[in-house]
Tab-separated table of C-alpha atoms and ligand atoms in Angstrom:
chain	number	residue	atom	x	y	z
A	351	UNK	CA	-33.765	-13.113	18.555
A	352	UNK	CA	-33.377	-10.751	16.134
A	353	UNK	CA	-31.710	-7.345	16.354
A	354	UNK	CA	-33.595	-4.971	14.835
A	355	UNK	CA	-30.353	-2.706	14.646
A	356	UNK	CA	-28.164	-5.112	12.597
A	357	UNK	CA	-26.788	-4.177	9.403
A	358	UNK	CA	-28.743	-6.449	6.854
A	359	UNK	CA	-25.716	-9.167	5.802
A	360	UNK	CA	-24.335	-9.187	2.564
A	361	UNK	CA	-26.024	-11.572	0.562
A	362	UNK	CA	-23.809	-13.860	-2.192
A	363	UNK	CA	-25.423	-15.903	-4.679
A	364	UNK	CA	-23.338	-19.254	-5.463
A	365	UNK	CA	-24.041	-20.650	-8.907
A	366	UNK	CA	-22.649	-24.223	-8.641
A	367	UNK	CA	-23.438	-27.803	-9.723
A	368	UNK	CA	-21.145	-29.347	-7.441
A	369	UNK	CA	-22.521	-29.630	-4.236
A	370	UNK	CA	-19.781	-30.649	-2.423
A	371	UNK	CA	-18.732	-27.081	-3.195
A	372	UNK	CA	-21.572	-24.944	-2.565
A	373	UNK	CA	-21.681	-26.908	1.292
A	374	UNK	CA	-17.676	-26.013	1.507
A	375	UNK	CA	-18.048	-22.335	0.650
A	376	UNK	CA	-21.746	-21.801	2.237
A	377	UNK	CA	-20.062	-22.803	5.627
A	378	UNK	CA	-17.035	-20.635	5.298
A	379	UNK	CA	-18.913	-17.440	3.921
A	380	UNK	CA	-21.991	-17.674	6.229
A	381	UNK	CA	-19.191	-18.132	9.273
A	382	UNK	CA	-17.660	-14.738	7.767
A	383	UNK	CA	-21.163	-13.174	8.130
A	384	UNK	CA	-22.482	-13.368	4.802
A	385	UNK	CA	-26.108	-14.432	3.637
A	386	UNK	CA	-25.873	-17.453	1.132
A	387	UNK	CA	-28.603	-18.712	-1.521
A	388	UNK	CA	-27.281	-21.327	-3.514
A	389	UNK	CA	-28.153	-22.606	-7.364
A	390	UNK	CA	-26.715	-25.101	-9.319
A	391	UNK	CA	-28.503	-24.111	-12.219
A	392	UNK	CA	-27.800	-21.347	-14.846
A	393	UNK	CA	-31.165	-20.299	-16.063
A	394	UNK	CA	-32.490	-20.736	-12.288
A	395	UNK	CA	-29.463	-18.910	-11.268
A	396	UNK	CA	-30.930	-15.591	-13.545
A	397	UNK	CA	-34.625	-15.856	-12.003
A	398	UNK	CA	-32.678	-15.987	-8.545
A	399	UNK	CA	-30.568	-12.698	-8.967
A	400	UNK	CA	-33.807	-10.434	-10.468
A	401	UNK	CA	-35.874	-11.524	-7.701
A	402	UNK	CA	-33.312	-11.908	-4.594
A	403	UNK	CA	-30.609	-9.408	-5.670
A	404	UNK	CA	-27.596	-10.803	-4.432
A	405	UNK	CA	-24.753	-8.262	-3.424
A	406	UNK	CA	-22.366	-10.679	-5.326
A	407	UNK	CA	-22.480	-13.831	-6.802
A	408	UNK	CA	-20.187	-16.865	-7.139
A	409	UNK	CA	-20.289	-18.619	-10.383
A	410	UNK	CA	-19.136	-21.662	-11.545
A	411	UNK	CA	-18.090	-21.568	-15.437
A	412	UNK	CA	-19.260	-25.607	-15.786
A	413	UNK	CA	-22.984	-25.566	-15.228
A	414	UNK	CA	-25.625	-28.009	-17.181
A	415	UNK	CA	-27.518	-26.295	-19.523
A	416	UNK	CA	-25.934	-22.809	-19.719
A	417	UNK	CA	-22.859	-21.888	-18.692
A	418	UNK	CA	-21.358	-20.018	-16.643
A	419	UNK	CA	-20.456	-17.109	-19.409
A	420	UNK	CA	-23.840	-17.239	-20.554
A	421	UNK	CA	-25.550	-16.715	-16.854
A	422	UNK	CA	-22.653	-13.684	-17.149
A	423	UNK	CA	-23.388	-11.948	-19.867
A	424	UNK	CA	-27.025	-12.238	-19.851
A	425	UNK	CA	-26.941	-10.609	-16.335
A	426	UNK	CA	-24.800	-8.185	-18.048
A	427	UNK	CA	-27.829	-7.399	-20.557
A	428	UNK	CA	-30.050	-6.995	-17.830
A	429	UNK	CA	-30.879	-3.478	-16.812
A	430	UNK	CA	-31.906	-3.604	-12.970
A	431	UNK	CA	-28.854	-6.393	-12.236
A	432	UNK	CA	-26.457	-5.634	-14.448
A	433	UNK	CA	-24.239	-4.179	-12.085
A	434	UNK	CA	-23.985	-7.314	-9.527
A	435	UNK	CA	-20.571	-7.955	-8.979
A	436	UNK	CA	-19.696	-11.611	-10.540
A	437	UNK	CA	-16.934	-13.679	-9.574
A	438	UNK	CA	-16.339	-16.274	-11.601
A	439	UNK	CA	-14.938	-20.211	-10.847
A	440	UNK	CA	-13.322	-22.354	-13.166
A	441	UNK	CA	-11.251	-25.790	-13.369
A	442	UNK	CA	-9.942	-23.925	-16.554
A	443	UNK	CA	-6.599	-22.382	-16.132
A	444	UNK	CA	-5.228	-21.125	-19.245
A	445	UNK	CA	-4.842	-17.683	-19.960
A	446	UNK	CA	-7.421	-17.630	-22.819
A	447	UNK	CA	-10.302	-18.153	-20.519
A	448	UNK	CA	-9.776	-16.233	-17.881
A	449	UNK	CA	-10.065	-13.244	-20.313
A	450	UNK	CA	-12.980	-15.269	-21.822
A	451	UNK	CA	-14.241	-14.745	-18.639
A	452	UNK	CA	-13.309	-11.457	-17.679
A	453	UNK	CA	-14.538	-10.300	-21.098
A	454	UNK	CA	-17.909	-11.700	-20.097
A	455	UNK	CA	-18.512	-9.361	-17.748
A	456	UNK	CA	-16.789	-11.228	-14.442
A	457	UNK	CA	-15.279	-8.873	-11.729
A	458	UNK	CA	-12.727	-11.254	-11.239
A	459	UNK	CA	-11.718	-15.005	-12.297
A	460	UNK	CA	-10.678	-18.007	-9.766
A	461	UNK	CA	-9.085	-21.101	-10.823
A	462	UNK	CA	-10.045	-24.076	-9.141
A	463	UNK	CA	-9.459	-25.869	-6.319
A	464	UNK	CA	-8.753	-22.685	-4.177
A	465	UNK	CA	-9.312	-22.187	-0.671
A	466	UNK	CA	-12.546	-20.502	0.801
A	467	UNK	CA	-10.559	-17.813	2.657
A	468	UNK	CA	-9.090	-16.994	-1.126
A	469	UNK	CA	-12.114	-16.554	-2.542
A	470	UNK	CA	-13.731	-14.475	0.995
A	471	UNK	CA	-10.731	-12.203	0.740
A	472	UNK	CA	-11.120	-11.970	-3.156
A	473	UNK	CA	-14.826	-10.940	-2.578
A	474	UNK	CA	-14.121	-8.432	-0.302
A	475	UNK	CA	-11.330	-6.973	-2.882
A	476	UNK	CA	-14.485	-6.962	-5.192
A	477	UNK	CA	-16.228	-4.611	-2.822
A	478	UNK	CA	-13.235	-2.438	-2.418
A	479	UNK	CA	-12.994	-1.497	-5.513
A	480	UNK	CA	-16.969	-1.033	-5.923
A	481	UNK	CA	-17.780	0.233	-2.823
A	482	UNK	CA	-14.897	2.292	-1.805
A	483	UNK	CA	-17.147	3.276	1.361
A	484	UNK	CA	-17.065	0.025	2.752
A	485	UNK	CA	-13.486	0.205	3.166
A	486	UNK	CA	-13.209	2.880	5.205
A	487	UNK	CA	-15.826	1.389	7.861
A	488	UNK	CA	-14.042	1.697	11.242
A	489	UNK	CA	-15.758	1.135	14.453
A	490	UNK	CA	-13.849	3.251	17.544
A	491	UNK	CA	-14.330	2.876	21.624
A	492	UNK	CA	-12.281	3.754	24.455
A	493	UNK	CA	-8.989	3.571	22.682
A	494	UNK	CA	-10.131	0.209	20.361
A	495	UNK	CA	-10.019	0.768	16.772
A	496	UNK	CA	-11.695	-2.228	14.765
A	497	UNK	CA	-11.101	-1.999	10.994
A	498	UNK	CA	-14.121	-4.012	9.752
A	499	UNK	CA	-12.946	-4.658	6.422
A	500	UNK	CA	-8.752	-5.172	7.287
A	501	UNK	CA	-10.160	-7.538	9.734
A	502	UNK	CA	-7.876	-5.705	12.487
A	503	UNK	CA	-8.311	-4.432	16.188
A	504	UNK	CA	-5.835	-2.037	17.652
A	505	UNK	CA	-5.908	-0.923	21.497
A	506	UNK	CA	-4.030	2.471	21.585
A	507	UNK	CA	-2.242	1.907	18.812
A	508	UNK	CA	-0.767	-1.664	19.370
A	509	UNK	CA	-2.245	-4.883	17.624
A	510	UNK	CA	-4.858	-7.065	19.325
A	511	UNK	CA	-4.623	-10.199	18.200
A	512	UNK	CA	-8.371	-11.727	17.553
A	513	UNK	CA	-9.578	-15.190	16.139
A	514	UNK	CA	-12.761	-14.332	13.726
A	515	UNK	CA	-15.100	-15.632	16.635
A	516	UNK	CA	-13.477	-12.625	19.109
A	517	UNK	CA	-13.450	-10.412	16.114
A	518	UNK	CA	-17.269	-10.657	15.490
A	519	UNK	CA	-17.764	-10.442	19.114
A	520	UNK	CA	-16.110	-7.424	20.105
A	521	UNK	CA	-17.539	-6.002	16.616
A	522	UNK	CA	-20.806	-6.914	18.041
A	523	UNK	CA	-20.493	-4.816	21.557
A	524	UNK	CA	-18.896	-2.091	19.854
A	525	UNK	CA	-21.587	-1.485	17.336
A	526	UNK	CA	-24.151	-1.083	20.493
A	527	UNK	CA	-21.516	-0.245	23.198
A	528	UNK	CA	-23.555	0.078	27.186
A	529	UNK	CA	-25.784	-2.318	25.784
A	530	UNK	CA	-25.841	-5.799	27.875
A	531	UNK	CA	-26.386	-9.106	25.711
A	532	UNK	CA	-27.446	-11.987	27.173
A	533	UNK	CA	-25.455	-14.908	26.447
A	534	UNK	CA	-28.322	-16.328	24.159
A	535	UNK	CA	-28.618	-12.904	22.092
A	536	UNK	CA	-24.654	-13.177	21.035
A	537	UNK	CA	-24.837	-16.459	20.164
A	538	UNK	CA	-27.451	-15.586	18.107
A	539	UNK	CA	-25.823	-12.727	17.240
A	540	UNK	CA	-22.425	-14.051	16.540
A	541	UNK	CA	-22.522	-17.561	15.709
A	542	UNK	CA	-25.795	-17.173	14.144
A	543	UNK	CA	-29.351	-19.124	15.362
A	544	UNK	CA	-29.393	-22.243	13.056
A	545	UNK	CA	-26.110	-23.741	14.905
A	546	UNK	CA	-25.744	-25.563	18.083
A	547	UNK	CA	-23.343	-23.967	20.374
A	548	UNK	CA	-23.345	-23.947	24.475
A	549	UNK	CA	-23.543	-20.952	26.345
A	550	UNK	CA	-20.288	-21.575	28.120
A	551	UNK	CA	-18.780	-21.221	24.750
A	552	UNK	CA	-19.764	-17.542	25.133
A	553	UNK	CA	-17.739	-17.483	28.688
A	554	UNK	CA	-14.614	-18.831	26.623
A	555	UNK	CA	-14.573	-16.305	23.769
A	556	UNK	CA	-16.060	-13.330	26.784
A	557	UNK	CA	-12.552	-14.601	28.597
A	558	UNK	CA	-10.151	-14.262	25.692
A	559	UNK	CA	-11.434	-11.538	24.422
A	560	UNK	CA	-10.428	-10.130	27.545
A	561	UNK	CA	-7.422	-11.275	27.832
A	562	UNK	CA	-6.633	-9.844	24.103
A	563	UNK	CA	-7.420	-6.999	24.975
A	564	UNK	CA	-5.634	-6.834	27.812
A	565	UNK	CA	-2.324	-7.603	26.185
A	566	UNK	CA	0.084	-6.343	29.160
A	567	UNK	CA	-1.885	-6.863	31.877
A	568	UNK	CA	-2.466	-2.891	32.743
A	569	UNK	CA	-5.216	-1.981	30.323
A	570	UNK	CA	-8.634	-1.517	32.277
A	571	UNK	CA	-11.464	-4.668	31.705
A	572	UNK	CA	-13.839	-2.496	28.805
A	573	UNK	CA	-16.324	-5.880	29.220
A	574	UNK	CA	-18.982	-5.564	31.830
A	575	UNK	CA	-20.038	-9.110	33.230
A	576	UNK	CA	-23.827	-8.792	34.529
A	577	UNK	CA	-24.548	-11.247	36.796
A	578	UNK	CA	-26.791	-13.587	35.421
A	579	UNK	CA	-27.703	-11.196	32.673
A	580	UNK	CA	-24.764	-11.296	30.247
A	581	UNK	CA	-21.881	-8.771	29.221
A	582	UNK	CA	-21.733	-5.129	28.061
A	583	UNK	CA	-18.886	-2.735	26.765
A	584	UNK	CA	-19.030	0.425	29.176
A	585	UNK	CA	-16.351	2.603	29.151
A	586	UNK	CA	-16.428	2.518	33.038
A	587	UNK	CA	-17.335	-0.945	34.225
A	588	UNK	CA	-18.524	-1.188	37.600
A	589	UNK	CA	-16.227	-2.103	40.245
A	590	UNK	CA	-15.396	-4.851	38.274
A	591	UNK	CA	-12.207	-3.148	36.831
A	592	UNK	CA	-8.995	-5.216	36.238
A	593	UNK	CA	-11.275	-8.658	36.966
A	594	UNK	CA	-9.588	-11.655	36.747
A	595	UNK	CA	-10.902	-12.558	33.541
A	596	UNK	CA	-10.760	-16.322	34.725
A	597	UNK	CA	-13.156	-16.192	37.150
A	598	UNK	CA	-15.211	-13.110	35.615
A	599	UNK	CA	-18.151	-14.429	33.673
A	600	UNK	CA	-22.131	-13.973	33.734
A	601	UNK	CA	-22.777	-16.724	35.777
B	1572	LIG	CA1	-19.495	-27.177	-12.301
C-alpha cells in the first residue's frame, strides 16, 4: 500500500565489488529508511549516477577497472551530477590516501572495516553539512517532539527512549496525526513491504511505544486503538485514555 503523502526516500548508490559489504550496507541503510541501489563496477556507477540521480554515493576505492578515485573525479566533472555527495571507502588508512580521496572530490572518507551505524551517521553528517534545512527537521504533536536528524524524542521536555522501530512508527503516526492506519499499512510504511513480519509485531511495538511515551504512567495515551481497524495518533483519544498498554490492541 503506497502512501502518496510520504516523502520520497533518500536514495543511496553503493559502489562496491565486495558483495558481502553491499549486502550488509543495503540491509542497514534500508532499515534506516534509505532507498538503495548498487553496482560493483566503476563505469556502470558513472552511468547509474546520471540515470538514477542518487542523493549520495558510497564509493569504494578499490574497484575492478575504474578506481573509486577515477569515478569520483568523473562525477565531479559531470555538470548535472557534480554536486552529488560522495563518501569514499577504502581499506587504505594512510593519511596520504585519505587526502587523495578527499582531493579527488569526496565529501568524506572511511577506512574499512567500519560499522554500518558509523557509515549511516557519516551520511547524515554529510547531509547536515550540505542541506542544513534537513537538520532542522522536527515534528511536534501534543507535547511530543521528534527530532528526525538527531533521532531523538522528548515528551513535555523529558527524553523518551525509543528503539529505531518505535521511532519510525511514531514518526509515521506524527506525520499523519488523526489518521487511522491498519496494521498492514503500518507494516508497509515502517517495516517495508519486501520483508515478512507478522501483524502482531505491530501490536508489540505499539505497546512498547505507548509505554515509552508514558514513562511516568501519568500521561494521556495519545495512540488510539481502533477496534478491528488499527491505530491513530490523536489529541483526545476516546474513553480509552490511560488505557492499559498491555491489553489495548487492535484485535
Ligand atoms: Ca573493493
